[in-house]
């Protein structure tokens, strides 16, 4: 039987994702009184190539709360550096190949979760998502994306928070706004927010400084296809006032412009000219009393003001909390599926 990985929500239907969200809401509601041991006797490998606060904590604690055991591995820092490409002469830094890593971990564990950010040198390479795709190719247990070029667990957490507050998401307006950050950041969360919002029936406005900040066509096209299915729209805007007008949700994220991948010194002047994209109370006043959220970590008074982040419409803490619940529901589902290991 084919293994069901969780690499991107593009591979999962809205009703399947809704099922995970329903289960997550139930786990959340009953957490104080019941801790069903859905992972009893099971182990989960958490493989981190990049730093984390929320992802590491919420996965480790989620496994613990369901009676399982999590092992955290940091290749190149306590675990051997890994080669991902097939058929290469391994005479550089890597001590072992992902084929052995994924197959060995599959003999020990019931799930393998991977965080591997892009290298930020050539988008044409990074968009292949090689690290996690190679884990998925060689693993004989399900592989979960803990953020690569998308962040599907963050998508579930966001959507749970929005469903809790809005009830139905269909027909609501979500603005995905680029915000300033002094460094170019991963497009993963922006890609994810775009595709999940469109999948769940929002009218989505992508607000960004210039056309160069539009996201990869794979995600733009997928969002447009979902929107068409739902009778909704995806709009690209560079105009702050009209983008915020009437919004029910403002989701903020900073990301690097794809045409400048690996040439960040050329992108910096454009980014620096758009520091006014920071989310503030004046912009929020243009909305329909919108909720604000962000995946965190967030630089206050750079990406969004204190007033917005700590304000009554901010969902940043709820979204972060929901990481725990949605990942528990996801791991419960994936670990109960028979693997080929
Ligand atoms: N949102 C998120 O993934 O946070 P961390 O990078 O701290 O895990």
Coordinates of C-alpha atoms and ligand atoms in Angstrom, one line a residue:
X1 CA 0.0 0.0 0.0
X2 CA 1.3 3.5 -0.9
X3 CA 2.4 5.6 2.1
X4 CA 0.4 8.7 2.8
X5 CA 2.9 11.5 3.5
X6 CA 2.0 15.0 4.7
X7 CA 4.4 17.1 2.5
X8 CA 2.0 19.7 1.2
X9 CA -1.7 20.3 1.5
X10 CA -1.8 20.4 -2.3
X11 CA -1.9 16.6 -2.0
X12 CA -4.9 16.6 0.5
X13 CA -8.5 17.4 -0.2
X14 CA -10.4 20.1 1.7
X15 CA -12.6 17.4 3.3
X16 CA -9.6 15.4 4.4
X17 CA -8.1 18.5 6.0
X18 CA -11.4 19.4 7.5
X19 CA -11.5 16.0 9.1
X20 CA -8.1 16.6 10.7
X21 CA -9.3 20.1 11.9
X22 CA -12.5 18.5 13.4
X23 CA -10.4 16.0 15.3
X24 CA -7.9 18.7 16.4
X25 CA -10.8 20.8 17.8
X26 CA -12.0 17.7 19.8
X27 CA -8.5 17.0 21.1
X28 CA -8.3 20.7 22.1
X29 CA -11.6 20.8 23.8
X30 CA -10.9 17.6 25.9
X31 CA -7.2 18.1 26.5
X32 CA -7.7 19.1 30.2
X33 CA -9.7 15.9 31.0
X34 CA -8.5 13.3 28.5
X35 CA -5.2 12.4 27.0
X36 CA -6.0 9.4 24.7
X37 CA -2.8 7.4 24.0
X38 CA -3.0 7.4 20.2
X39 CA 0.8 7.0 19.9
X40 CA 1.2 4.4 22.7
X41 CA 4.3 2.4 22.0
X42 CA 5.1 4.5 19.0
X43 CA 8.1 6.7 18.2
X44 CA 8.5 9.8 16.1
X45 CA 11.7 11.2 14.6
X46 CA 11.9 15.0 14.5
X47 CA 14.7 15.9 12.1
X48 CA 15.7 19.6 12.3
X49 CA 18.1 21.2 9.9
X50 CA 17.0 24.7 11.1
X51 CA 16.1 26.4 14.4
X52 CA 12.6 26.3 15.9
X53 CA 10.7 27.2 19.0
X54 CA 7.0 26.4 18.3
X55 CA 7.5 23.4 15.9
X56 CA 9.9 21.6 18.1
X57 CA 8.0 22.2 21.3
X58 CA 4.6 21.4 19.9
X59 CA 5.7 18.2 18.2
X60 CA 7.6 16.9 21.2
X61 CA 4.8 17.7 23.6
X62 CA 2.2 16.4 21.2
X63 CA 3.9 13.1 21.0
X64 CA 4.3 13.0 24.8
X65 CA 0.6 13.8 25.4
X66 CA -0.4 10.9 23.1
X67 CA 1.9 8.4 24.9
X68 CA 4.6 8.1 22.3
X69 CA 8.3 9.0 22.3
X70 CA 10.0 11.7 20.2
X71 CA 13.6 11.7 19.2
X72 CA 15.0 15.0 18.0
X73 CA 17.9 14.9 15.5
X74 CA 19.9 17.8 14.2
X75 CA 22.1 16.5 11.2
X76 CA 25.5 18.2 11.2
X77 CA 25.1 19.1 14.9
X78 CA 24.9 15.9 17.0
X79 CA 23.9 13.7 14.0
X80 CA 25.9 13.0 10.9
X81 CA 25.7 15.5 8.0
X82 CA 23.6 14.0 5.2
X83 CA 23.9 13.8 1.4
X84 CA 20.6 14.1 -0.5
X85 CA 21.5 13.8 -4.1
X86 CA 21.4 10.4 -5.6
X87 CA 24.4 9.0 -7.5
X88 CA 27.1 11.4 -6.2
X89 CA 30.6 10.7 -5.1
X90 CA 30.4 11.5 -1.4
X91 CA 33.8 13.0 -0.9
X92 CA 32.7 16.3 0.7
X93 CA 31.1 17.0 4.2
X94 CA 28.3 14.5 4.2
X95 CA 29.0 11.2 6.1
X96 CA 25.9 9.3 5.1
X97 CA 23.2 9.3 2.5
X98 CA 19.5 10.1 3.0
X99 CA 18.6 6.6 1.7
X100 CA 20.2 5.0 4.7
X101 CA 19.0 7.7 7.1
X102 CA 15.4 7.4 6.0
X103 CA 15.4 3.6 5.9
X104 CA 17.1 3.2 9.3
X105 CA 14.8 5.8 11.0
X106 CA 11.8 3.9 9.4
X107 CA 12.9 0.7 11.2
X108 CA 12.9 2.6 14.6
X109 CA 10.1 5.0 14.2
X110 CA 6.4 5.3 13.1
X111 CA 6.7 8.8 11.6
X112 CA 9.6 10.9 10.4
X113 CA 9.1 14.7 10.6
X114 CA 11.5 17.0 8.7
X115 CA 12.3 20.7 8.8
X116 CA 14.6 21.8 6.0
X117 CA 14.6 25.4 4.8
X118 CA 15.7 26.4 1.3
X119 CA 19.4 27.2 0.8
X120 CA 18.4 30.7 -0.6
X121 CA 20.8 30.5 -3.5
X122 CA 18.8 29.3 -6.6
X123 CA 15.1 29.2 -6.4
X124 CA 15.0 26.7 -9.3
X125 CA 16.9 24.3 -7.0
X126 CA 15.0 25.1 -3.8
X127 CA 11.6 24.7 -5.4
X128 CA 12.4 21.0 -5.9
X129 CA 12.2 20.6 -2.1
X130 CA 14.8 17.9 -2.5
X131 CA 15.5 17.1 1.2
X132 CA 12.0 16.2 2.2
X133 CA 11.2 14.6 -1.2
X134 CA 14.2 12.3 -0.7
X135 CA 13.1 11.4 2.8
X136 CA 9.7 10.6 1.4
X137 CA 11.2 8.6 -1.4
X138 CA 13.2 6.3 0.9
X139 CA 11.2 6.2 4.1
X140 CA 8.8 3.3 4.7
X141 CA 6.8 5.3 7.2
X142 CA 4.9 8.6 6.7
X143 CA 7.0 11.7 6.4
X144 CA 5.6 15.0 7.7
X145 CA 6.7 18.5 6.6
X146 CA 7.7 20.7 9.6
X147 CA 8.5 23.5 7.1
X148 CA 10.5 23.4 3.9
X149 CA 9.2 25.6 1.0
X150 CA 5.7 25.3 2.5
X151 CA 4.6 24.9 6.1
X152 CA 1.4 22.8 6.0
X153 CA 1.2 22.3 9.8
X154 CA 1.1 26.1 10.1
X155 CA -1.7 26.1 7.6
X156 CA -3.8 23.7 9.7
X157 CA -3.2 25.8 12.8
X158 CA -4.2 29.0 11.1
X159 CA -7.3 27.5 9.6
X160 CA -8.4 26.0 13.0
X161 CA -8.0 29.5 14.5
X162 CA -10.0 31.1 11.7
X163 CA -12.8 28.5 11.8
X164 CA -13.0 29.0 15.6
X165 CA -13.4 32.7 15.2
X166 CA -15.3 33.1 11.9
X167 CA -17.4 29.9 11.9
X168 CA -17.5 29.6 8.1
X169 CA -14.6 30.8 6.1
X170 CA -16.4 30.7 2.7
X171 CA -16.8 34.1 1.1
X172 CA -14.7 35.9 3.7
X173 CA -11.9 38.2 2.5
X174 CA -8.3 37.3 3.6
X175 CA -5.5 39.7 2.9
X176 CA -2.1 38.0 2.8
X177 CA 0.2 41.0 3.2
X178 CA 4.0 41.1 2.7
X179 CA 5.7 42.9 5.6
X180 CA 9.1 44.4 6.0
X181 CA 12.0 42.4 7.5
X182 CA 15.6 43.4 7.3
X183 CA 16.5 40.0 5.9
X184 CA 15.0 38.0 3.0
X185 CA 12.9 35.2 4.5
X186 CA 11.5 31.9 3.3
X187 CA 8.3 32.0 1.1
X188 CA 7.0 28.9 2.9
X189 CA 4.4 30.4 5.1
X190 CA 3.2 32.8 2.4
X191 CA 2.9 29.9 0.0
X192 CA 1.0 28.0 2.6
X193 CA -1.3 30.8 3.7
X194 CA -2.2 31.4 0.1
X195 CA -3.1 27.9 -0.8
X196 CA -5.0 27.0 2.4
X197 CA -7.0 30.2 2.4
X198 CA -8.1 29.6 -1.2
X199 CA -8.8 26.0 -0.5
X200 CA -11.1 26.9 2.4
X201 CA -13.2 29.4 0.4
X202 CA -11.7 32.8 1.2
X203 CA -11.5 35.5 -1.4
X204 CA -7.7 36.1 -1.2
X205 CA -5.8 39.3 -1.8
X206 CA -2.1 38.9 -2.0
X207 CA -0.7 42.4 -1.1
X208 CA 3.0 42.9 -1.9
X209 CA 5.3 45.8 -2.8
X210 CA 6.0 45.0 -6.5
X211 CA 5.2 42.2 -9.0
X212 CA 8.6 40.7 -8.1
X213 CA 7.1 39.6 -4.7
X214 CA 4.4 37.5 -6.3
X215 CA 4.8 33.9 -5.1
X216 CA 5.9 30.9 -7.2
X217 CA 3.4 30.0 -10.0
X218 CA 3.0 26.5 -8.5
X219 CA 1.2 28.1 -5.5
X220 CA -0.5 30.9 -7.4
X221 CA -1.9 28.5 -9.9
X222 CA -3.1 26.1 -7.2
X223 CA -4.7 28.9 -5.2
X224 CA -6.5 30.2 -8.3
X225 CA -7.7 26.7 -9.1
X226 CA -9.1 26.3 -5.6
X227 CA -10.7 29.7 -5.7
X228 CA -12.4 28.9 -9.0
X229 CA -13.7 25.6 -7.6
X230 CA -15.1 27.5 -4.7
X231 CA -16.5 30.4 -6.8
X232 CA -14.0 32.8 -5.3
X233 CA -11.0 34.9 -6.4
X234 CA -7.3 35.4 -5.9
X235 CA -6.3 39.0 -6.5
X236 CA -2.7 40.4 -6.5
X237 CA -2.5 44.0 -5.3
X238 CA 0.3 46.5 -4.6
X239 CA -2.2 49.1 -3.2
X240 CA -2.4 49.0 0.6
X241 CA -5.7 50.9 1.0
X242 CA -7.8 48.9 -1.5
X243 CA -6.3 45.6 -0.3
X244 CA -7.2 46.1 3.3
X245 CA -10.6 47.5 2.5
X246 CA -13.4 45.2 4.0
X247 CA -11.0 42.4 4.9
X248 CA -12.1 39.9 7.6
X249 CA -8.6 38.5 8.1
X250 CA -5.1 40.1 7.7
X251 CA -2.3 37.6 7.6
X252 CA 1.2 39.1 7.6
X253 CA 4.4 37.6 6.5
X254 CA 7.7 38.8 5.1
X255 CA 9.5 36.9 2.2
X256 CA 12.3 37.4 -0.3
X257 CA 11.4 38.2 -3.9
X258 CA 12.0 35.1 -6.0
X259 CA 13.7 36.9 -9.0
X260 CA 16.4 38.0 -6.6
X261 CA 17.2 34.6 -5.1
X262 CA 20.9 34.5 -4.3
X263 CA 21.3 38.2 -5.2
X264 CA 19.9 39.6 -2.1
X265 CA 22.0 42.8 -2.1
X266 CA 20.0 43.8 -5.3
X267 CA 16.7 43.1 -3.6
X268 CA 17.5 45.0 -0.4
X269 CA 16.8 48.5 -1.7
X270 CA 13.3 47.5 -2.9
X271 CA 12.6 45.9 0.5
X272 CA 13.9 48.9 2.4
X273 CA 11.6 51.2 0.4
X274 CA 8.6 49.3 1.6
X275 CA 9.0 49.4 5.4
X276 CA 5.6 51.2 5.5
X277 CA 4.0 47.8 4.7
X278 CA 4.2 47.1 8.5
X279 CA 0.7 46.2 9.8
X280 CA -0.6 49.0 12.1
X281 CA -3.8 50.2 13.6
X282 CA -4.4 52.7 10.8
X283 CA -4.3 50.0 8.1
X284 CA -6.5 47.6 10.3
X285 CA -9.1 50.4 10.6
X286 CA -9.7 50.0 6.8
X287 CA -10.9 46.4 7.3
X288 CA -14.2 44.9 8.5
X289 CA -12.8 44.6 12.0
X290 CA -10.4 42.0 10.8
X291 CA -8.6 39.4 12.8
X292 CA -4.8 39.7 12.5
X293 CA -2.4 36.8 12.6
X294 CA 1.1 35.8 11.9
X295 CA 3.0 32.4 12.2
X296 CA 5.6 33.8 14.6
X297 CA 8.4 34.5 15.3
X298 CA 7.6 38.2 14.7
X299 CA 9.7 41.3 15.0
X300 CA 7.5 43.8 16.7
X301 CA 7.3 47.3 15.3
X302 CA 9.0 46.1 12.2
X303 CA 6.4 43.6 10.8
X304 CA 3.5 44.7 12.9
X305 CA 3.0 47.2 15.7
X306 CA 2.7 46.3 19.4
X307 CA -0.9 47.6 19.2
X308 CA -1.9 45.1 16.5
X309 CA 0.1 42.1 17.8
X310 CA -1.2 42.5 21.4
X311 CA -4.6 43.8 20.4
X312 CA -8.0 42.1 20.9
X313 CA -8.2 40.9 17.2
X314 CA -4.8 39.3 17.2
X315 CA -4.8 35.5 16.8
X316 CA -1.1 35.0 17.0
X317 CA -1.1 33.1 20.3
X318 CA -4.2 31.0 19.3
X319 CA -2.6 30.0 16.0
X320 CA 0.6 29.0 17.8
X321 CA -1.4 27.0 20.4
X322 CA -3.3 25.3 17.6
X323 CA 0.0 23.9 16.2
X324 CA -0.1 21.4 19.1
X325 CA -3.7 20.3 18.5
X326 CA -3.6 20.0 14.7
X327 CA -0.3 18.1 14.8
X328 CA -1.7 15.7 17.4
X329 CA -4.7 15.0 15.1
X330 CA -2.3 14.6 12.1
X331 CA 0.1 12.3 13.8
X332 CA -2.8 10.2 15.2
X333 CA -4.1 9.8 11.6
X334 CA -0.8 9.1 10.0
X335 CA 0.5 6.7 12.6
X336 CA -2.7 4.6 12.5
X337 CA -2.2 3.9 8.8
X338 CA -0.3 0.7 8.1
X339 CA 3.1 1.4 6.6
X340 CA 5.2 -0.7 4.3
X341 CA 8.1 -0.8 6.7
Ligands
LIG1 N1 5.9 29.1 13.3 C1 6.9 28.3 13.4 O1 7.1 27.3 12.7 O2 7.7 28.6 14.5 P1 9.1 28.0 14.8 O3 10.0 28.4 13.6 O4 9.6 28.6 16.1 O5 9.0 26.5 14.9

